[in-house]
Coordinates of C-alpha atoms in Angstrom, one line a residue:
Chain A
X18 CA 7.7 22.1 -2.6
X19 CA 5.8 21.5 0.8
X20 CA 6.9 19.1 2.8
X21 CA 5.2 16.6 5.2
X22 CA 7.3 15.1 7.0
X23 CA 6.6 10.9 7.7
X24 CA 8.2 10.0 10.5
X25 CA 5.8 10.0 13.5
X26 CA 4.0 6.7 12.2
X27 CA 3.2 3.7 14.7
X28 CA 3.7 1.4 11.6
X29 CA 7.1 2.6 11.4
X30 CA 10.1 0.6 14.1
X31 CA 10.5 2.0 17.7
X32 CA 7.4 4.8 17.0
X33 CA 4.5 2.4 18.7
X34 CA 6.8 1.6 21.8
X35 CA 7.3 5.4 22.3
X36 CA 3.4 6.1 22.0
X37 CA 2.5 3.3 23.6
X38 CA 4.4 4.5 27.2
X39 CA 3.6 8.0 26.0
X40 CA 7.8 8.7 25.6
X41 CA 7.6 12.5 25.1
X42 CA 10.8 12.7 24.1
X43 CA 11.4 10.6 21.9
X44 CA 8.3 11.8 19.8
X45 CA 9.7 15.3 20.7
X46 CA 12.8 14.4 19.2
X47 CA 11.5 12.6 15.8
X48 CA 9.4 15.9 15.0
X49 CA 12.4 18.6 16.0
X50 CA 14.6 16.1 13.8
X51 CA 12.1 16.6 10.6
X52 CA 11.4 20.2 11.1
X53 CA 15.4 21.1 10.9
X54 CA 15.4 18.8 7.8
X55 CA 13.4 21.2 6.1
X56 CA 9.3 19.5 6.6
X57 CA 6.8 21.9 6.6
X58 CA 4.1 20.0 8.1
X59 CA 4.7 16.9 10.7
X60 CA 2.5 14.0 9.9
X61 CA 0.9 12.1 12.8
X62 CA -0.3 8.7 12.6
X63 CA -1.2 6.1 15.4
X64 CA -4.2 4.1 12.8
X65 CA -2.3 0.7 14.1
X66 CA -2.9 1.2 17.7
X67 CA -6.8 0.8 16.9
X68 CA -8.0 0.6 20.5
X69 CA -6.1 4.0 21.8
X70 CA -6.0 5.8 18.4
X71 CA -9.0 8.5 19.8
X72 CA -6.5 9.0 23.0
X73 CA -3.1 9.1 21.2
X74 CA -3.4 10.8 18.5
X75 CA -4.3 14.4 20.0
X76 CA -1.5 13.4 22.5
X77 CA 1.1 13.3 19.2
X78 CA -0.3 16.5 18.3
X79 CA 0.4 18.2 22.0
X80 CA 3.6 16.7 22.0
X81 CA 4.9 17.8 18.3
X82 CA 3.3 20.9 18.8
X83 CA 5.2 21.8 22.0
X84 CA 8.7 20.6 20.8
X85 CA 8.2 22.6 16.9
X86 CA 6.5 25.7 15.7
X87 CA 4.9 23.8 12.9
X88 CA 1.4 22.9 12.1
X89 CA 0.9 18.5 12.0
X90 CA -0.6 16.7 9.5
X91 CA -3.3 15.0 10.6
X92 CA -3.6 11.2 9.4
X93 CA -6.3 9.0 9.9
X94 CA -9.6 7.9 8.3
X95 CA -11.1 7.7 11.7
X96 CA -13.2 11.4 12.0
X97 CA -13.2 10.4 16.5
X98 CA -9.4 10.2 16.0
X99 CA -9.0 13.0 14.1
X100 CA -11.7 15.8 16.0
X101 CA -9.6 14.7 18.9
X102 CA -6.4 15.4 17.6
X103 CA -7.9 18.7 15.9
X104 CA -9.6 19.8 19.0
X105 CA -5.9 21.0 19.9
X106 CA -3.9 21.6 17.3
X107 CA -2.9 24.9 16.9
X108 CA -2.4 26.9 13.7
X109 CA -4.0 25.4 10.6
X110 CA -3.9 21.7 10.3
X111 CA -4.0 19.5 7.6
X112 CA -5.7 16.5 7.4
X113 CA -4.9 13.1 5.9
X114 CA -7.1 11.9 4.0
X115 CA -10.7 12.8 2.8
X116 CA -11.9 10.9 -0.2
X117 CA -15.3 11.1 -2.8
X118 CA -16.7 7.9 -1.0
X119 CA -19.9 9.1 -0.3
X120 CA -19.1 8.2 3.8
X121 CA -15.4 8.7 4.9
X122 CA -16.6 12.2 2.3
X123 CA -19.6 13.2 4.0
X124 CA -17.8 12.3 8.3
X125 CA -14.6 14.3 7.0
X126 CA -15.8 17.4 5.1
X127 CA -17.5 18.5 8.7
X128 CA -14.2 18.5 10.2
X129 CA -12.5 20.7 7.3
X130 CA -15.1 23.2 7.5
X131 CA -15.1 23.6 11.0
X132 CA -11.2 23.7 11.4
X133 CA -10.5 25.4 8.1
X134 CA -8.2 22.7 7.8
X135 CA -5.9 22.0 4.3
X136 CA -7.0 18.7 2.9
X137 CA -5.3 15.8 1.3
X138 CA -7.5 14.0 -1.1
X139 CA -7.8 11.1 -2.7
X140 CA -8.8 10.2 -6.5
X141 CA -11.1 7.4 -4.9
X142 CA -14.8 7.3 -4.9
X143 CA -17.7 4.5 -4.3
X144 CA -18.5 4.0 -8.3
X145 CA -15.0 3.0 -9.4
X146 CA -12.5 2.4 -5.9
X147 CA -9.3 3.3 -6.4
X148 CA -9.4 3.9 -10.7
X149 CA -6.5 1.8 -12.3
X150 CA -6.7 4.2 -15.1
X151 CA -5.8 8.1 -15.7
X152 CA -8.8 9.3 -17.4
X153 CA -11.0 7.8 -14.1
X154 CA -8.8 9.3 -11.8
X155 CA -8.6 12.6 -13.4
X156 CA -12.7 12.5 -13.7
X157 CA -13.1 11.7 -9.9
X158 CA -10.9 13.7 -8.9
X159 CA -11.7 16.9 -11.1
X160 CA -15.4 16.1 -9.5
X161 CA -14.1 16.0 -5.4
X162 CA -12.4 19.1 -6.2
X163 CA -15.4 20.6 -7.4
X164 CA -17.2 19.2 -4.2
X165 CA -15.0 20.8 -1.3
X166 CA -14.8 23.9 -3.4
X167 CA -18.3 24.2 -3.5
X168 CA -18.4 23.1 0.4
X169 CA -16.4 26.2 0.8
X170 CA -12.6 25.2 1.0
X171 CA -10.4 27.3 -0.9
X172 CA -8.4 25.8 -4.0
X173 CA -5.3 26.4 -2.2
X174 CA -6.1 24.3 0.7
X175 CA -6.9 21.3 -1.4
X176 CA -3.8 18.9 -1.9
X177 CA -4.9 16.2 -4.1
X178 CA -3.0 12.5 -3.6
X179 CA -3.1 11.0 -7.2
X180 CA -3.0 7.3 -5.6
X181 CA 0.8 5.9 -6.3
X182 CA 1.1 2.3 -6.9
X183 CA 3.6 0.0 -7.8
X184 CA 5.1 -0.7 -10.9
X185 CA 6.2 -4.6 -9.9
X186 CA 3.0 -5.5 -10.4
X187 CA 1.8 -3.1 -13.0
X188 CA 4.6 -1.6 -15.2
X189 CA 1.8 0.9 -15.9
X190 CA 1.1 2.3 -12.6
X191 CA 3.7 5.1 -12.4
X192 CA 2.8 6.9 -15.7
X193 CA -0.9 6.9 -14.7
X194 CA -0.1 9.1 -11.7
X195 CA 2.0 11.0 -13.7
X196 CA -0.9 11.5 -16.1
X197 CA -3.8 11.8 -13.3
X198 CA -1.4 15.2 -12.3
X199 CA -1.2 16.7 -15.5
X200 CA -4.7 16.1 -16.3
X201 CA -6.0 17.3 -12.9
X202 CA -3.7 20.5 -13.2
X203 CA -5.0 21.2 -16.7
X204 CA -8.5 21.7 -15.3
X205 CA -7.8 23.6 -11.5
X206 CA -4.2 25.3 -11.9
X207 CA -4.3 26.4 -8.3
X208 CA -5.0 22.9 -6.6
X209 CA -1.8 21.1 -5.0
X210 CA -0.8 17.9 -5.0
X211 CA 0.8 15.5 -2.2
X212 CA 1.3 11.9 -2.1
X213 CA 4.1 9.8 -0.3
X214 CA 6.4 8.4 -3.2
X215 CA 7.8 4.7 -2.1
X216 CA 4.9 2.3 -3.2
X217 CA 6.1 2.9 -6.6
X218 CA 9.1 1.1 -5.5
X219 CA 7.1 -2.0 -4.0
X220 CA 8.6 -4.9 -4.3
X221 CA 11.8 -4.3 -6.4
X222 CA 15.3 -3.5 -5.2
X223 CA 17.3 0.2 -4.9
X224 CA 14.3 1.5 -4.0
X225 CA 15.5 4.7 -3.6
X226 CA 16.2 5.5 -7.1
X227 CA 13.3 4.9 -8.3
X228 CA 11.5 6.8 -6.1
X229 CA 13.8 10.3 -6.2
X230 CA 13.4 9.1 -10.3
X231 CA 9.8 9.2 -9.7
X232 CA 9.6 12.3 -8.0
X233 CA 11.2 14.4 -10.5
X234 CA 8.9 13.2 -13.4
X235 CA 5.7 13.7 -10.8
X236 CA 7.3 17.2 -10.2
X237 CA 7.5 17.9 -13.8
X238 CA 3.7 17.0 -14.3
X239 CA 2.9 19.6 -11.1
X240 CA 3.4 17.6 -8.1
X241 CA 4.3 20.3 -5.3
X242 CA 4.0 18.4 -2.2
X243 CA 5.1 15.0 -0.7
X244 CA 5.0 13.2 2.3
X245 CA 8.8 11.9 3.2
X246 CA 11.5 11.5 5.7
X247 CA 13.4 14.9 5.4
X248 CA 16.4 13.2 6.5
X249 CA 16.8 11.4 2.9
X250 CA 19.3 13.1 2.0
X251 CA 19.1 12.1 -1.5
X252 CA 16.1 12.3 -1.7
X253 CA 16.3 16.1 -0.9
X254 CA 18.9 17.1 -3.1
X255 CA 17.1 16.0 -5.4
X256 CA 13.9 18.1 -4.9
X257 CA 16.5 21.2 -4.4
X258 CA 18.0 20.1 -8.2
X259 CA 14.1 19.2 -9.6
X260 CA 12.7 23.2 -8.2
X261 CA 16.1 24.6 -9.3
X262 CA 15.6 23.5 -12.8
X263 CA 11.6 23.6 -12.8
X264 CA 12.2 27.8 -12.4
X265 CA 10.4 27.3 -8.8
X266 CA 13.2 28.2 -7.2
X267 CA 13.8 32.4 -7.9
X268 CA 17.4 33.1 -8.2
X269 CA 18.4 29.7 -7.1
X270 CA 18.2 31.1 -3.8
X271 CA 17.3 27.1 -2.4
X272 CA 19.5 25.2 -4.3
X273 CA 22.7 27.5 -3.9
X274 CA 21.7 28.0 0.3
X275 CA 20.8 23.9 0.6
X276 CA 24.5 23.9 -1.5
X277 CA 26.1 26.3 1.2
X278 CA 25.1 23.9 4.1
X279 CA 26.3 21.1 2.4
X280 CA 23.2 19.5 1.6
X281 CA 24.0 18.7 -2.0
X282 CA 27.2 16.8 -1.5
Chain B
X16 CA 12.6 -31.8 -16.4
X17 CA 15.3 -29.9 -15.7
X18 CA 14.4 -27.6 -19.0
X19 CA 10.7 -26.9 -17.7
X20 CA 12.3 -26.1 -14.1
X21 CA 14.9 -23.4 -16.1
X22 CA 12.5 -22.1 -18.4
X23 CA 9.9 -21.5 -15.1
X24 CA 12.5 -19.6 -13.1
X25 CA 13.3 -17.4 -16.1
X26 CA 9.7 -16.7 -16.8
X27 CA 9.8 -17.5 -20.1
X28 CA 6.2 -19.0 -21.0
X29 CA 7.0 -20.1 -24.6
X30 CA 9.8 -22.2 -23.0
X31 CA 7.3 -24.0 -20.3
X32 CA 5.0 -24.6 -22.8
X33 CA 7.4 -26.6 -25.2
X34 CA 9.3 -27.8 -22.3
X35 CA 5.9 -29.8 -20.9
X36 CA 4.9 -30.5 -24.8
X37 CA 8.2 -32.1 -25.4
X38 CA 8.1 -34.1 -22.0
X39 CA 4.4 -35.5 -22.6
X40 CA 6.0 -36.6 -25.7
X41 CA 8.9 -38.4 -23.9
X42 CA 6.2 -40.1 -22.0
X43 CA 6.3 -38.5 -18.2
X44 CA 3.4 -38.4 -16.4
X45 CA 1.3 -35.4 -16.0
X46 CA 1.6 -35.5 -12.6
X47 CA 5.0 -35.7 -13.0
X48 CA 5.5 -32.5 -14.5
X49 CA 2.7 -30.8 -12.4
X50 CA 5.3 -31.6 -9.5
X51 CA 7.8 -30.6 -11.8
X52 CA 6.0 -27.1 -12.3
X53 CA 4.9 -26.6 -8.5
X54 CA 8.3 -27.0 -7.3
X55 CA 9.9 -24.4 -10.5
X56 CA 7.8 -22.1 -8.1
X57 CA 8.5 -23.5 -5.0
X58 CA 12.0 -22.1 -6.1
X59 CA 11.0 -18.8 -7.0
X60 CA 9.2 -18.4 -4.0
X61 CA 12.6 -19.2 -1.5
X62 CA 14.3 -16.7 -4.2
X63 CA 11.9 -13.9 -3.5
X64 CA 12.2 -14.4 -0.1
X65 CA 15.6 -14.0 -0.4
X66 CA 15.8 -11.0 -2.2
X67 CA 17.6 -12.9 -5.2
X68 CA 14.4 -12.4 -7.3
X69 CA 11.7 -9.4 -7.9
X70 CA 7.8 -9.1 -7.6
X71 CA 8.0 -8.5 -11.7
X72 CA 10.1 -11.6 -12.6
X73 CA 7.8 -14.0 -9.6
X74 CA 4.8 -12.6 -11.6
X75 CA 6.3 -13.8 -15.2
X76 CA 7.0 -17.2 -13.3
X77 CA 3.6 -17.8 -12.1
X78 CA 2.2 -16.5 -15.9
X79 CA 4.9 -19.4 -17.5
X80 CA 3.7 -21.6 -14.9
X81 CA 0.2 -21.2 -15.5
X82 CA 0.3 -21.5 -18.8
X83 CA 2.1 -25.1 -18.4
X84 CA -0.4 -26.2 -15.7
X85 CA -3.3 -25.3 -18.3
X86 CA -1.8 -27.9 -20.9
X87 CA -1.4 -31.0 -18.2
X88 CA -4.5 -30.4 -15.9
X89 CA -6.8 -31.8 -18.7
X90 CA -4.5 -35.1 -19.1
X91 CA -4.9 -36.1 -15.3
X92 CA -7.4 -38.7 -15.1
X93 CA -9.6 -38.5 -12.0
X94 CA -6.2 -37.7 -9.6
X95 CA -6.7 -34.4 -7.7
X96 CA -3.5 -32.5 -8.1
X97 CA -4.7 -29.8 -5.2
X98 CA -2.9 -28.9 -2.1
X99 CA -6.3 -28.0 -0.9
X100 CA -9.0 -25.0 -0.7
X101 CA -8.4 -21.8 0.3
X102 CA -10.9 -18.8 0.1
X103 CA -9.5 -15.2 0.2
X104 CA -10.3 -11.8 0.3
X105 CA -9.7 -8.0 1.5
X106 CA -11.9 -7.1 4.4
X107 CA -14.8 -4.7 4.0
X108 CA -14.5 -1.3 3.5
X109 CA -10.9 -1.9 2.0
X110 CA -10.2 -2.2 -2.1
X111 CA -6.4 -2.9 -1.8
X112 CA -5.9 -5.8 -3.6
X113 CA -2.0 -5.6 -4.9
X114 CA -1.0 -7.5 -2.0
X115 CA -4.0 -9.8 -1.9
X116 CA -3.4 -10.7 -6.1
X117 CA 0.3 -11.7 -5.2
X118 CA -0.5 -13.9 -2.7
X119 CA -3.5 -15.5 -4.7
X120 CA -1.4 -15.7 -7.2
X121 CA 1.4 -18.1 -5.1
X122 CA -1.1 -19.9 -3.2
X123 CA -2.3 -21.2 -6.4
X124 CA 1.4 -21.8 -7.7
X125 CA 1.5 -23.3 -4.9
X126 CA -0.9 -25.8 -6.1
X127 CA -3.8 -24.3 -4.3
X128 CA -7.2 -23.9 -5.1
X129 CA -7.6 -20.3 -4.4
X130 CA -11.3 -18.4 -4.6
X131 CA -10.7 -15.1 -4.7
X132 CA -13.9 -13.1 -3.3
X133 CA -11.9 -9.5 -4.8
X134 CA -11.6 -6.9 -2.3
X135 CA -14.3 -5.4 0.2
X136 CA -15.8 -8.5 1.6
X137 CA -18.2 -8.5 3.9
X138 CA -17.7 -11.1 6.7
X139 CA -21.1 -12.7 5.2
X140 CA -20.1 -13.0 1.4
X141 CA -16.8 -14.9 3.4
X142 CA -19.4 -17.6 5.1
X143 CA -21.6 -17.9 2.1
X144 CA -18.1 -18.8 0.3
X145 CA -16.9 -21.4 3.2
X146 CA -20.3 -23.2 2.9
X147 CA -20.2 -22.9 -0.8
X148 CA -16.5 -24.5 -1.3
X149 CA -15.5 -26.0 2.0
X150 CA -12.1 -24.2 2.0
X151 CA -9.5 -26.2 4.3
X152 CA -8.0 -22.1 4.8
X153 CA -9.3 -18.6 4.9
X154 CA -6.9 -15.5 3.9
X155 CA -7.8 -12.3 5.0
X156 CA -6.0 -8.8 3.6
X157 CA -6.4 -5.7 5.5
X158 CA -4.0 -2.5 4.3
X159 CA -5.5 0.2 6.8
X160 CA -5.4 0.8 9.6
X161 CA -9.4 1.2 10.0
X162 CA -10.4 -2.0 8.3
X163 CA -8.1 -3.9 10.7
X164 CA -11.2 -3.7 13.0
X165 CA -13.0 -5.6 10.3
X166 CA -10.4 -8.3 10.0
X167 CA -10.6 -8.8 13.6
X168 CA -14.8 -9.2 13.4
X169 CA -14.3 -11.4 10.3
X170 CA -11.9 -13.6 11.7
X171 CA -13.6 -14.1 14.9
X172 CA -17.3 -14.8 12.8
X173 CA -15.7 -17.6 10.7
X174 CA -13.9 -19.1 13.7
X175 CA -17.1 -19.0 16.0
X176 CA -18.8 -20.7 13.7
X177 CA -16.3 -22.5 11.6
X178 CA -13.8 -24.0 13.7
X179 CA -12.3 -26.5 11.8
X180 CA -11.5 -24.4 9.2
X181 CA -7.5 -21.9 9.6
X182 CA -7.4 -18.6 9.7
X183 CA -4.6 -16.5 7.7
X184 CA -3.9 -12.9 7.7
X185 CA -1.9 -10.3 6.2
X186 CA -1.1 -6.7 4.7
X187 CA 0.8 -3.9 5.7
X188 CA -0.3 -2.6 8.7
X189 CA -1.1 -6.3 10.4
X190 CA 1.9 -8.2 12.3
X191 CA 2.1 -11.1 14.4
X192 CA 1.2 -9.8 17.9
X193 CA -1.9 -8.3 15.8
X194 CA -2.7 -11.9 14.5
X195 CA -2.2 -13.0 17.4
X196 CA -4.2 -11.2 19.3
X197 CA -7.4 -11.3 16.3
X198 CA -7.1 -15.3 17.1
X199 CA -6.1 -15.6 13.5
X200 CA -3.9 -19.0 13.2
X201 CA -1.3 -17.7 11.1
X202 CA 0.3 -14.6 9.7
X203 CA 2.9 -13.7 6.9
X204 CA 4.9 -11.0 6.0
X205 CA 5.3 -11.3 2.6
X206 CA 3.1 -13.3 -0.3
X207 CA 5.7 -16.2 -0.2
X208 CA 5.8 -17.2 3.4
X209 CA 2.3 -16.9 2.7
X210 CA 2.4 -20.1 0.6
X211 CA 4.8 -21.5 2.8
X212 CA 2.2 -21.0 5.7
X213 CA -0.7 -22.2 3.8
X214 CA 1.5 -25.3 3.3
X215 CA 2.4 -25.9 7.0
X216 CA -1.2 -25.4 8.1
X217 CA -2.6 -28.2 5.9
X218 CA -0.2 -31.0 6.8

């Protein structure tokens, strides 16, 4: 399972006060915090700070990037904001998010060719916006990956976000990203999948069940990637439990060492 | 009417509909148990607030509710039951509209007139709308971060040119100081202080 972690977002408490006065280290602290919880990638987001995104983010990425030997995620829409913030990351980045909208597609793809970035990607496009149903979904989706691979990024850099919505208002929503997974998968084996979890949990209480619920059954349809907060513990276990028993964990070796450092309990 | 009020909460639709049935038959006014219905809601709204009920039950509330406005709004004779107009909309370049439906949908239990424009407006569609229905309020949604630079161009259009008319804002990334600083004249958190907002504005 890769693992972004979410942390280091100005739309989460006490993160726009550090970035605002440029507090090293407490960003520095946030991204060491995630990486020893087990994230792969750390996500970087300042979209809220509109007027100083183009200046903050590349100084997130400087500032994670000196404190962990990890690559970030890069998230914005903006492509300014984000060829700053590429422009010195070191290692390969990934970026958050391109979509098929013939625009945000067209400003973004330039930016994953030239930084042979990995690429989250969204089942969105002009003709249908963000498709309530599977079938749409799989269909735009199936076509974007089509796209970058013919733009020349590799299957295995393409992480596909199936668009997770809530249930509150549509009791439907969770089984049609399940379903957009599976049907993706069907048709490119290799592509990945990432997508943060918790708007399936909009609006109702004990959110955190249902979204370590959610995850296994998205794991079980071939998610392999989510954006989180590595310190959830419960949430963690249970992606240790979900590999172990998905046989994507050889010998157990995870789940038994995640057991061994008390982890689990 | 304390059976329509029970039956509202519980978001049980067949109950609202015999529940206003049975009271046109006892005689009570239409207007009567359009109050009647608008406060049921009034109640699930300070419930939702806090935290005693869930986006799913508000949403079979407002469906029940509907469904017993649809029955009395014929029968009132010339009276206006409305709180008042209000236009709303996500910003261009942004199709969220979870957040936007919700609040549409308390505004108008509520007793609002709400004209819902969908999602990606363009600041024009929202002034061709104004002039078209004379709303007394304008909502605004924006859920990224990059179509919060629209809001703040939308808002500041329809107050340049419209500035009679109130200015409300919301989704997740916006807050206060953002509102604030947009010259938007209010801003909720959630879709029921967004009723509660559009209420204090008009009076």
């Amino acid at each position: 399972m890769i693992l972004v972690g979410e942390k280091i977002n100005t739309s989460l408490k006490g993160i726009t006060e550090a970035v605002r006065s440029r507090d090293r280290e407490f960003i520095a602290r946030k991204a060491v915090e995630q990486a020893e919880n087990g994230a792969h990638y750390i996500d970087v987001n300042c979209g809220t700070l509109i007027d100083e995104e183009v200046e903050a983010l590349p100084w997130l990425v400087q500032v994670v990037q000196e404190a962990v030997d990890k690559p970030c995620c890069i998230d914005s829409p903006n492509p300014l904001a984000l060829s700053a913030a590429l422009r010195v990351h070191k290692g390969k980045p990934m970026i958050n998010s391109i979509t098929a909208e013939k625009e945000r597609y067209d400003s973004i793809i330039k930016l994953v060719q030239e930084y042979n970035a990995a690429i989250v990607a969204l089942v969105m496009d002009d003709e249908h916006g963000m498709p309530k149903d599977a079938p749409t979904r799989i269909k735009v989706g199936v076509r974007l990956i089509a796209d970058l691979v013919q733009a020349g990024v590799a299957l295995d850099d393409i992480y596909i976000d199936p668009l997770i919505q809530p249930i509150s208002t549509d009791s439907n929503m969770a089984l049609v990203a399940v379903d957009t997974i599976r049907g993706i998968r069907e048709v490119y084996p290799g592509v990945h999948f990432m997508c943060g979890l918790s708007n399936v949990s909009f609006g109702l209480p004990r959110r955190g069940l249902l979204n370590r619920t959610f995850l296994v059954m998205c794991m079980l349809a071939g998610l392999d990637g989510a954006i989180l907060d590595p310190g959830n513990r419960e949430m963690m276990s249970m992606i240790y439990a979900a590999e172990a028993l998905l046989n994507r964990d050889a010998y157990l070796k995870n789940y038994l060492k995640a057991y061994r450092s008390g982890l689990l309990d | 009417m304390d059976y329509i009020y029970a039956y509202v909460l519980e978001g049980d639709t067949e109950g609202v509909v015999k529940g206003v049935k049975r009271a046109l038959q006892d005689g009570i006014e239409p207007a009567v148990i359009i109050d009647c219905l608008i406060n049921s809601m009034a109640e699930v709204g300070v419930r939702m607030k806090n935290g005693d009920m869930f986006v799913p039950e508000v949403l079979a509330s407002a469906e029940a509710m509907k469904e017993g406005l649809q029955i009395v709004k014929p029968l009132l004779s010339g009276e206006n039951y409305s709180q008042g107009k209000i236009v709303i909309g996500t910003v261009a370049g942004d199709l969220h509209d979870i957040g936007k439906n919700l609040v549409a949908m308390l505004l108008e239990s509520a007793g609002f007139d709400v004209v819902d424009l969908g999602i990606d407006v363009p600041a024009e569609k929202f002034m061709a709308a104004i002039e078209e229905h004379q709303p007394a309020i304008v909502g605004l949604s924006a859920l990224l971060t990059t179509t919060m630079e629209t809001m703040k161009k939308t808002v500041g259009a329809i107050i340049a040119r419209y500035p009679s008319i109130r200015v409300i804002v919301g989704g997740a990334p916006v807050s206060q100081e953002f509102a604030d600083s947009i010259n938007a004249h209010g801003y909720a958190p959630d879709a029921a202080s967004a009723a509660d907002l559009a209420k204090r504005l008009i009076n």
